[in-house]
PDB file of C-alpha atoms and ligand atoms in Angstrom:
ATOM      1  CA  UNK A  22      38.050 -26.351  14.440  1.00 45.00           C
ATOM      2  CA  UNK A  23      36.358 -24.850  17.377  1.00 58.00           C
ATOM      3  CA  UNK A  24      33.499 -27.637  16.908  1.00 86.00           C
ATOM      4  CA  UNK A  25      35.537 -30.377  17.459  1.00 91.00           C
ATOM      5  CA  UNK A  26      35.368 -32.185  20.930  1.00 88.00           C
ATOM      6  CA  UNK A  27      36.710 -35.159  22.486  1.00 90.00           C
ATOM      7  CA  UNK A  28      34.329 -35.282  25.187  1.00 95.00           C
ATOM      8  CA  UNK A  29      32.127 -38.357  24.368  1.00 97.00           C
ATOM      9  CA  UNK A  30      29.741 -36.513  27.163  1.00 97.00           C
ATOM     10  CA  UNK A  31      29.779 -33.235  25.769  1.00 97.00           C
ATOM     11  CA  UNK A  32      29.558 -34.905  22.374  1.00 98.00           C
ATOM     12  CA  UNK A  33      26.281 -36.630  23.078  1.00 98.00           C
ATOM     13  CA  UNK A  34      24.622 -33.557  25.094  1.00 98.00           C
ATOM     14  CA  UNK A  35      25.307 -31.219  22.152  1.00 98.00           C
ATOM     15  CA  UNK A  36      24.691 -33.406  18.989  1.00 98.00           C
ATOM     16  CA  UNK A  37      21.772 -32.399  17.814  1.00 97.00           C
ATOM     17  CA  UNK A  38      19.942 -32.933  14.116  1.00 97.00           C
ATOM     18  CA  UNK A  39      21.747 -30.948  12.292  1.00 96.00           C
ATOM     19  CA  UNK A  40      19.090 -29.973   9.362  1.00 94.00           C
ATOM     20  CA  UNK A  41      20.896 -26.476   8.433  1.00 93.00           C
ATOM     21  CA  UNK A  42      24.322 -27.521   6.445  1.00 96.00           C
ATOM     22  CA  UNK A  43      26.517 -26.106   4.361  1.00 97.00           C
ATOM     23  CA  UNK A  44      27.166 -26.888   1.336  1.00 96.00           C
ATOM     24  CA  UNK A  45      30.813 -27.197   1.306  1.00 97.00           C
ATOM     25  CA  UNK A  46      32.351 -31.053   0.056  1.00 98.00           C
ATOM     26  CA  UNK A  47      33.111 -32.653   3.409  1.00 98.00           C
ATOM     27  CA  UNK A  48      36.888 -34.087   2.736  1.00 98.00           C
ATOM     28  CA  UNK A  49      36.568 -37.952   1.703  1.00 98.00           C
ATOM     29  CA  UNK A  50      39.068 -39.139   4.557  1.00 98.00           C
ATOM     30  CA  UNK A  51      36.516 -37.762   6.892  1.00 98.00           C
ATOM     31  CA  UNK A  52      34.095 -39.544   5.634  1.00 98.00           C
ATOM     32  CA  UNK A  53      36.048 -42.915   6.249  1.00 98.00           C
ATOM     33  CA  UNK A  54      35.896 -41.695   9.197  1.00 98.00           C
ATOM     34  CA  UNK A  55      33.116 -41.817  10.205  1.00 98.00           C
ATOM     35  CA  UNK A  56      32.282 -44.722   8.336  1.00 98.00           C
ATOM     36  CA  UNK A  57      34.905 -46.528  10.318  1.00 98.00           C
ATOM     37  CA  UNK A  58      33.550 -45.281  13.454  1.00 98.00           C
ATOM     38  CA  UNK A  59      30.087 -46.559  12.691  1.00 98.00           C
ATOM     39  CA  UNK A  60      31.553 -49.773  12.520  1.00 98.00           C
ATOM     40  CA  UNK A  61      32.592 -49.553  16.148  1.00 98.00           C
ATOM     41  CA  UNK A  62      29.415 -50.320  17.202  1.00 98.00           C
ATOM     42  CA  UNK A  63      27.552 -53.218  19.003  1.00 98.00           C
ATOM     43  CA  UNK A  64      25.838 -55.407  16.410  1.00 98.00           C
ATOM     44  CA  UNK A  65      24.336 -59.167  16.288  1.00 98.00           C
ATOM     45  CA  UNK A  66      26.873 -61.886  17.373  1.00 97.00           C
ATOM     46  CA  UNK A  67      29.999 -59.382  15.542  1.00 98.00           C
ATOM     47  CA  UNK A  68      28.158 -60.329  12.518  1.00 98.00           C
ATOM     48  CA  UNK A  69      28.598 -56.876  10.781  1.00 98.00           C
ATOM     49  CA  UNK A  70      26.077 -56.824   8.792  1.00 98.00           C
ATOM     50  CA  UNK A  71      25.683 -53.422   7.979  1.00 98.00           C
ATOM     51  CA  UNK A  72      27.135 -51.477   4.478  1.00 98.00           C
ATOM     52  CA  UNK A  73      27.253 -47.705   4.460  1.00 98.00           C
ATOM     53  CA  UNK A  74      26.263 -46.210   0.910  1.00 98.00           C
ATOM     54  CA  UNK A  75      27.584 -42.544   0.308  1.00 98.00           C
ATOM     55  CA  UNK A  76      25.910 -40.486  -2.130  1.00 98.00           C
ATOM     56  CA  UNK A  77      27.622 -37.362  -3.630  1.00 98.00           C
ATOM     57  CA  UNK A  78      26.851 -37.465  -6.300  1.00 98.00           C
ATOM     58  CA  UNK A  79      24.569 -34.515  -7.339  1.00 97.00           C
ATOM     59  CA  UNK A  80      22.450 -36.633  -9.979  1.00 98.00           C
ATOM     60  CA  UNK A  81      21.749 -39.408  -8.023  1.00 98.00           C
ATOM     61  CA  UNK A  82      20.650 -36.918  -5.047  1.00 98.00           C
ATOM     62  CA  UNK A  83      18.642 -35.109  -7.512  1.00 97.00           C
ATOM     63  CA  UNK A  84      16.736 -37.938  -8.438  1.00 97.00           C
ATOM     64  CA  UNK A  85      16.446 -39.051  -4.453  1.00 97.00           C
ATOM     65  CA  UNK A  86      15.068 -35.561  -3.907  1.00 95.00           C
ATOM     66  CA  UNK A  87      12.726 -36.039  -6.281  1.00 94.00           C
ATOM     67  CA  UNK A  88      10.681 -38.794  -4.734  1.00 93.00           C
ATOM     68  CA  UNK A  89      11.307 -36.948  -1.133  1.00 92.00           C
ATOM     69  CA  UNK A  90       9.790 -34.318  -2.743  1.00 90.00           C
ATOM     70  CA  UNK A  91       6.850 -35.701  -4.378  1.00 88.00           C
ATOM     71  CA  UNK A  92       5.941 -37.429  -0.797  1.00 84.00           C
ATOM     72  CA  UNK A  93       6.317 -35.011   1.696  1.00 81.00           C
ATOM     73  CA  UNK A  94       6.365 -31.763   0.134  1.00 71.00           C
ATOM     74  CA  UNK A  95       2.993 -31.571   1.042  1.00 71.00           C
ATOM     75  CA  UNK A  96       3.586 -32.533   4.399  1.00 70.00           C
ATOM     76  CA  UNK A  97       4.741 -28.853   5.256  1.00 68.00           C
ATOM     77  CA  UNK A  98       1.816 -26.534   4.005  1.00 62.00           C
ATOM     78  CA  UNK A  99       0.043 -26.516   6.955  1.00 64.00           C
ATOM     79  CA  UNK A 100       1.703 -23.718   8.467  1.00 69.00           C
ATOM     80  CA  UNK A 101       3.071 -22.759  11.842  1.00 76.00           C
ATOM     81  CA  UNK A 102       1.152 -25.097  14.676  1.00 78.00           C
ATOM     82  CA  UNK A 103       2.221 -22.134  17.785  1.00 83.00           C
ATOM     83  CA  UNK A 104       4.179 -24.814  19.499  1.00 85.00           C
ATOM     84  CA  UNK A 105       7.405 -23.289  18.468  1.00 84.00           C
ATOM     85  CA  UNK A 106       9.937 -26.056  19.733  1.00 81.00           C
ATOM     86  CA  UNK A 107       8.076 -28.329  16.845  1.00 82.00           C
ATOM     87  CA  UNK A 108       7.948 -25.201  14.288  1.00 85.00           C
ATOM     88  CA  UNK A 109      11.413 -25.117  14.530  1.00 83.00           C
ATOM     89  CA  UNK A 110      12.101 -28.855  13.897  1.00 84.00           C
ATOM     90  CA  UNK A 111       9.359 -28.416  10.945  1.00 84.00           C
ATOM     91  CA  UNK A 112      10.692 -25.570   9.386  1.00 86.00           C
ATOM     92  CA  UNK A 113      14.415 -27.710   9.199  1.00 86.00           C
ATOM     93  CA  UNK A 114      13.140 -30.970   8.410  1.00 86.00           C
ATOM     94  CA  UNK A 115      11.328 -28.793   5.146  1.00 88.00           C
ATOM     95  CA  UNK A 116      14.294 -27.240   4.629  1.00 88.00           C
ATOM     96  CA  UNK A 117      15.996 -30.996   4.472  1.00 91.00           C
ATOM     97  CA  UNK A 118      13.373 -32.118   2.127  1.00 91.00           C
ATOM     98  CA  UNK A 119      13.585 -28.927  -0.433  1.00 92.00           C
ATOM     99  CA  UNK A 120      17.158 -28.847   0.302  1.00 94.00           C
ATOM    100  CA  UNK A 121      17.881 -32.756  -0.211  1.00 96.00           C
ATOM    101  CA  UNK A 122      20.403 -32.643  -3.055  1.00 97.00           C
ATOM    102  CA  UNK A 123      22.594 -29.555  -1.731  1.00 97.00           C
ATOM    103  CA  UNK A 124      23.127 -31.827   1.487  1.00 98.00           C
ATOM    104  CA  UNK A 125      26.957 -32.614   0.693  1.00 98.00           C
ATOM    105  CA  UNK A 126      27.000 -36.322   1.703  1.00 98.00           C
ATOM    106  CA  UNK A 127      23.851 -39.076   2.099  1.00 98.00           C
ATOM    107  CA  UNK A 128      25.255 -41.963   4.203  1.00 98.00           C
ATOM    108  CA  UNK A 129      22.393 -44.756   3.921  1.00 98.00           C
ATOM    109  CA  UNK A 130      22.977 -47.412   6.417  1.00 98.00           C
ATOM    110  CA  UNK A 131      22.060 -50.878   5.047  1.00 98.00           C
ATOM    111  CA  UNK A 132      21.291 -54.129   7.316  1.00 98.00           C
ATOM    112  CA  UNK A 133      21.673 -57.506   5.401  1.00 98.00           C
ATOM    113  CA  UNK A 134      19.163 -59.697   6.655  1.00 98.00           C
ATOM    114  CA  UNK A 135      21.251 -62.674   7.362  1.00 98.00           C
ATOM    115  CA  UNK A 136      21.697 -63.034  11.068  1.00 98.00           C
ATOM    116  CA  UNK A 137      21.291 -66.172  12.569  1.00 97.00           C
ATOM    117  CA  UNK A 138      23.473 -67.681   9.685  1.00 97.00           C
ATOM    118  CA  UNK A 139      20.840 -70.999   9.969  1.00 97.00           C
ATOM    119  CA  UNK A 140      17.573 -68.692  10.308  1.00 97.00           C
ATOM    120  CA  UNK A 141      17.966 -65.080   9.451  1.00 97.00           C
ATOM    121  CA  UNK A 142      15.422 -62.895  11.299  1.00 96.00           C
ATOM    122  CA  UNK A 143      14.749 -59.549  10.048  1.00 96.00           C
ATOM    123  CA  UNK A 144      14.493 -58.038  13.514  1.00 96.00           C
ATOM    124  CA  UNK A 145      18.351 -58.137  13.608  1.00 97.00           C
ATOM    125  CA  UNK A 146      18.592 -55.947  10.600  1.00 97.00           C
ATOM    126  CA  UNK A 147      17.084 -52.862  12.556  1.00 97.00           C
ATOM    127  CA  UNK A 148      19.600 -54.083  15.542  1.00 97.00           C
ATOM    128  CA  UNK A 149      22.813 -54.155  13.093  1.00 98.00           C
ATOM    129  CA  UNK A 150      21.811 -50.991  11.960  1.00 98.00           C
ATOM    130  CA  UNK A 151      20.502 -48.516  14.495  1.00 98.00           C
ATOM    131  CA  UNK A 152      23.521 -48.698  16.951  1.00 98.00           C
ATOM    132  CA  UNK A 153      25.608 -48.243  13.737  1.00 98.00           C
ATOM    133  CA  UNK A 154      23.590 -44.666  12.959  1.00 98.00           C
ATOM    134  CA  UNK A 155      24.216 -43.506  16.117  1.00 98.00           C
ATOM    135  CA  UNK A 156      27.894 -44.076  16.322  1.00 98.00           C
ATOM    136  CA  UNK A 157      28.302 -42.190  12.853  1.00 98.00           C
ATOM    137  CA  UNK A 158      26.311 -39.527  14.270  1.00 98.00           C
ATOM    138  CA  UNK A 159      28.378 -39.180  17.303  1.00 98.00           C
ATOM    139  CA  UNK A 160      31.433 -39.588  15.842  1.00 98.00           C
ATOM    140  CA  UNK A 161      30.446 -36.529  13.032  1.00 98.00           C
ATOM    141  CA  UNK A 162      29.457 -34.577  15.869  1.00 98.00           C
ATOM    142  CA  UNK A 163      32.809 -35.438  17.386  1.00 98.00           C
ATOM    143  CA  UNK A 164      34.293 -34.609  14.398  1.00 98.00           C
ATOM    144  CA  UNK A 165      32.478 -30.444  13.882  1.00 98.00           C
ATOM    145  CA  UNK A 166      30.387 -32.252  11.003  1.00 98.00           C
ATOM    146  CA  UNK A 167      26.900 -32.100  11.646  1.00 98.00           C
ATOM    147  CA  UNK A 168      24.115 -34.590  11.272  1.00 98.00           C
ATOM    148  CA  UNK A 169      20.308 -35.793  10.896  1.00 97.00           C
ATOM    149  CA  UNK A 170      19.077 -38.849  11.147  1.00 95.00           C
ATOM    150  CA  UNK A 171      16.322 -39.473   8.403  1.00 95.00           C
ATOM    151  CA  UNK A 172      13.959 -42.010   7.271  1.00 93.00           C
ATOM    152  CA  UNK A 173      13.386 -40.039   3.991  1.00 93.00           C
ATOM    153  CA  UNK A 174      13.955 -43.115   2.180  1.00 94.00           C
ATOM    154  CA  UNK A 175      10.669 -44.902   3.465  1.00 93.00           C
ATOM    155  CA  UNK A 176       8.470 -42.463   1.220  1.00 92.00           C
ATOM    156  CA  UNK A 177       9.739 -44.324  -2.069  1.00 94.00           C
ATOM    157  CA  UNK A 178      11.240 -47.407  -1.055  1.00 95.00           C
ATOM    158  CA  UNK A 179      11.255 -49.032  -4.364  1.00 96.00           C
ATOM    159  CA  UNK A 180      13.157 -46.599  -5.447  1.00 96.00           C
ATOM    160  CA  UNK A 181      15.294 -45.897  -2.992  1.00 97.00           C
ATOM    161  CA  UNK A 182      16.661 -49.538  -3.366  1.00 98.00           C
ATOM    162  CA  UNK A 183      16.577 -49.145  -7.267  1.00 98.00           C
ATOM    163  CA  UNK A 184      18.927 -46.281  -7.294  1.00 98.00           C
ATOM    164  CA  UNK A 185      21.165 -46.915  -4.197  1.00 98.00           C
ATOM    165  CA  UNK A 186      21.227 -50.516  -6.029  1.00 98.00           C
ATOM    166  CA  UNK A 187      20.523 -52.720  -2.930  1.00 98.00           C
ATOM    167  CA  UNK A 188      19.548 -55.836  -2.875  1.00 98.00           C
ATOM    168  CA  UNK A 189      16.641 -57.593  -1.665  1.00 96.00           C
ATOM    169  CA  UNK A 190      18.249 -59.363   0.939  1.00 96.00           C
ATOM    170  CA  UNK A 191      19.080 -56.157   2.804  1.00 98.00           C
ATOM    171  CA  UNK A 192      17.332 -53.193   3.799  1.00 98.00           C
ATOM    172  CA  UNK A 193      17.857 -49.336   3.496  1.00 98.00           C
ATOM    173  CA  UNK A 194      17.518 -48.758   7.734  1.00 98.00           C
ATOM    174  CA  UNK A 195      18.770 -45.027   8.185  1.00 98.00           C
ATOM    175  CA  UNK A 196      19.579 -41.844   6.129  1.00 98.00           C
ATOM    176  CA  UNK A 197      22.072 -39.660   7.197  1.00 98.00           C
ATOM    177  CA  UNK A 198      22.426 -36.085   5.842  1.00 98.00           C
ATOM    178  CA  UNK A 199      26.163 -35.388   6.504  1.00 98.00           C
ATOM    179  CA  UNK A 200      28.299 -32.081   6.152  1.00 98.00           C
ATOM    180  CA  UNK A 201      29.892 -28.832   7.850  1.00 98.00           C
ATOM    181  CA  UNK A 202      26.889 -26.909  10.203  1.00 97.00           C
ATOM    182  CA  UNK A 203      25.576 -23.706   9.130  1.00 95.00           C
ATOM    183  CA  UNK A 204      24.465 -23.360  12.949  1.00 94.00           C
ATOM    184  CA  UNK A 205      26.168 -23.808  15.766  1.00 96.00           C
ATOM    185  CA  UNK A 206      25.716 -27.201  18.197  1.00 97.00           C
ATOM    186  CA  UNK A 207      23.342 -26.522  20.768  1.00 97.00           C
ATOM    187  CA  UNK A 208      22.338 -28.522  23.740  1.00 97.00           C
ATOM    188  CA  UNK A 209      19.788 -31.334  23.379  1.00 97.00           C
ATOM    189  CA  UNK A 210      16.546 -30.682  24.713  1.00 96.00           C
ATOM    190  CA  UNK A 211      15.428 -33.445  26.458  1.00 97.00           C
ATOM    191  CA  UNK A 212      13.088 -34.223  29.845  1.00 98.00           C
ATOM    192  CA  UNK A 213      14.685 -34.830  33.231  1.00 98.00           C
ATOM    193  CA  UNK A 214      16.191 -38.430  33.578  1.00 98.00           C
ATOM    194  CA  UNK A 215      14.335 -38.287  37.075  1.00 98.00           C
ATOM    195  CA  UNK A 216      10.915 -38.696  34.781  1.00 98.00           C
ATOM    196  CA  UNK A 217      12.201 -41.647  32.658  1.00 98.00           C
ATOM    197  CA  UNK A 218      14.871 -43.560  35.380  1.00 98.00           C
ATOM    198  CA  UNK A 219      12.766 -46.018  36.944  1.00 98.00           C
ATOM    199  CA  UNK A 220      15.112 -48.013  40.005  1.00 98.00           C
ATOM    200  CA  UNK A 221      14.526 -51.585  40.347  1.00 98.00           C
ATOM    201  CA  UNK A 222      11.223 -51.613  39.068  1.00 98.00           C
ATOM    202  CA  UNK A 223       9.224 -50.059  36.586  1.00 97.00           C
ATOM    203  CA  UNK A 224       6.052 -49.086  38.840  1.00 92.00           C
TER     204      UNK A 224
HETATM  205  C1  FMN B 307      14.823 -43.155  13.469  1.00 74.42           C
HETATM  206  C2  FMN B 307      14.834 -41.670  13.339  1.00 74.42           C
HETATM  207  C3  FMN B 307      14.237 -41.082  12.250  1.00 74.42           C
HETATM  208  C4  FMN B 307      14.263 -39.694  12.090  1.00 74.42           C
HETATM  209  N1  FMN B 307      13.709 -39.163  10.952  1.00 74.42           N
HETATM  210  C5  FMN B 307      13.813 -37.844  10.732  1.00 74.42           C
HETATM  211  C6  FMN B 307      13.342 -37.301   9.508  1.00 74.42           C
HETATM  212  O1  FMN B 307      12.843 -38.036   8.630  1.00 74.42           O
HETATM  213  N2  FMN B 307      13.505 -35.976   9.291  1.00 74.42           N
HETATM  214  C7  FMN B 307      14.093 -35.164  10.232  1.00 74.42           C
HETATM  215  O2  FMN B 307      14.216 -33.961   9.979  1.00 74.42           O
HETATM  216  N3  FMN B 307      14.539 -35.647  11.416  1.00 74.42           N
HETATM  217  C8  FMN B 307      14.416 -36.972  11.679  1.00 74.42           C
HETATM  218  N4  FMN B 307      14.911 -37.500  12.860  1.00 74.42           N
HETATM  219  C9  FMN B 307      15.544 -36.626  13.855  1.00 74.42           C
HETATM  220  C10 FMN B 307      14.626 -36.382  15.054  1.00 74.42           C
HETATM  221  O3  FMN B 307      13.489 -35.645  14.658  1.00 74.42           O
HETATM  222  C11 FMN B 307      15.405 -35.610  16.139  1.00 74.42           C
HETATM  223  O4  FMN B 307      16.507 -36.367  16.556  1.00 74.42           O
HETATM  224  C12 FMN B 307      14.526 -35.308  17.334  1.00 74.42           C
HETATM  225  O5  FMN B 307      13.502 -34.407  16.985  1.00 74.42           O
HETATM  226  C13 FMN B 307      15.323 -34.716  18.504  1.00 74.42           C
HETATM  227  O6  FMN B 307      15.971 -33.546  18.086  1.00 74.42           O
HETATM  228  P1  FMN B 307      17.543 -33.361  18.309  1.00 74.42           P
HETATM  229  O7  FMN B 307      18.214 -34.598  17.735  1.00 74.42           O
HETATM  230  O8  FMN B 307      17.907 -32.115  17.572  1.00 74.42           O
HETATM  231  O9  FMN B 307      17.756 -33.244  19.777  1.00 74.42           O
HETATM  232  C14 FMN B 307      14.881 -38.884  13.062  1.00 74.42           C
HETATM  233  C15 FMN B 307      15.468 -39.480  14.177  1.00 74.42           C
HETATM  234  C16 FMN B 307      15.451 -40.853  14.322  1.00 74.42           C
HETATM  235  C17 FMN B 307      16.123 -41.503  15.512  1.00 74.42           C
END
């Protein structure tokens, strides 16, 4: 697949969010995967706190999209703002939200808030799990399967952890649409590093 690249560079310059996907099944043994790749990353003292929940299934997506729905569908009625670098991104994050259940695969990244073993601090949840997102993403991008990073499931949380099942002791940190691009991967837009690289010190 001509999408595929080995260049971890090349990967990160080009892997953008990916809100335009196909609806084709993405093949279950790249799904491990990723999954396995995601658990390459750094995290808390190795503790590996961090479960991955995939979501296929089109009833359980349907009743995700539901609440996504309800809670930001309003969100896009405002129209076109003329900055058309953010029109763009708004017109594909609404197409996410209306388009929630035909996104082939939902990979929720869960911390478990148990790290220190003597004094778990919740701060180490978003630490287990961030690094963890961003592997996956990489390694889907790596892989010609596209991406976006959400955090749909803060508009209904209650019921996020109701129907994904998770427990109280852990926390729904990321929500990743997964599947086969309808677009191709462009470059990142990003500013200079010569505006953010500070040497030494910051001012
Ligand atoms: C923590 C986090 C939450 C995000 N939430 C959303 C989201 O809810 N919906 C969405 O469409 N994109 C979401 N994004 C994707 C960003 O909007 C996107 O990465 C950013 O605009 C840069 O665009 P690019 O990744 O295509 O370069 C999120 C990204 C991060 C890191």
């Amino acid at each position: 697949m001509s999408d595929q690249s080995n260049d971890i560079l090349e990967v990160m310059r080009t892997c953008i969010a990916m809100r335009h996907l196909r609806t084709d099944e993405v093949p279950e043994q790249m799904i491990v995967d990723v999954v396995r790749a995601a658990t390459y990353a750094s995290n808390p003292g190795n503790s590996q706190n961090w479960r991955f929940v995939v979501v296929r299934d089109r009833g359980r997506k349907e009743r995700l999209a539901s609440h996504v729905r309800k809670m930001l569908g309003a969100r896009f009625v405002a129209g076109p703002t003329g900055d058309e670098s953010r029109d763009k991104m708004m017109a594909g994050a609404r197409r996410l939200v209306e388009g929630f259940a035909d996104v082939p695969v939902w990979i929720f990244v869960v911390g478990i808030n148990a790290y220190p073993p003597q004094a778990p601090n919740e701060s180490f949840v978003w630490s287990t799990v961030y690094p963890a997102s961003q592997n996956l993403v990489l390694a889907a991008r790596a892989m010609g399967l596209g991406t976006t990073f959400t955090t749909f499931h803060h508009v209904a949380p209650d019921e996020f952890r109701a129907e994904l099942g998770v427990p109280d002791d852990a926390h729904i940190g990321t929500a990743i649409a997964l599947g086969f691009p309808e677009k191709k991967f462009t470059a990142v837009n990003r500013k200079p590093v010569s505006e953010v690289i500070r040497w030494e010190r910051y001012s």
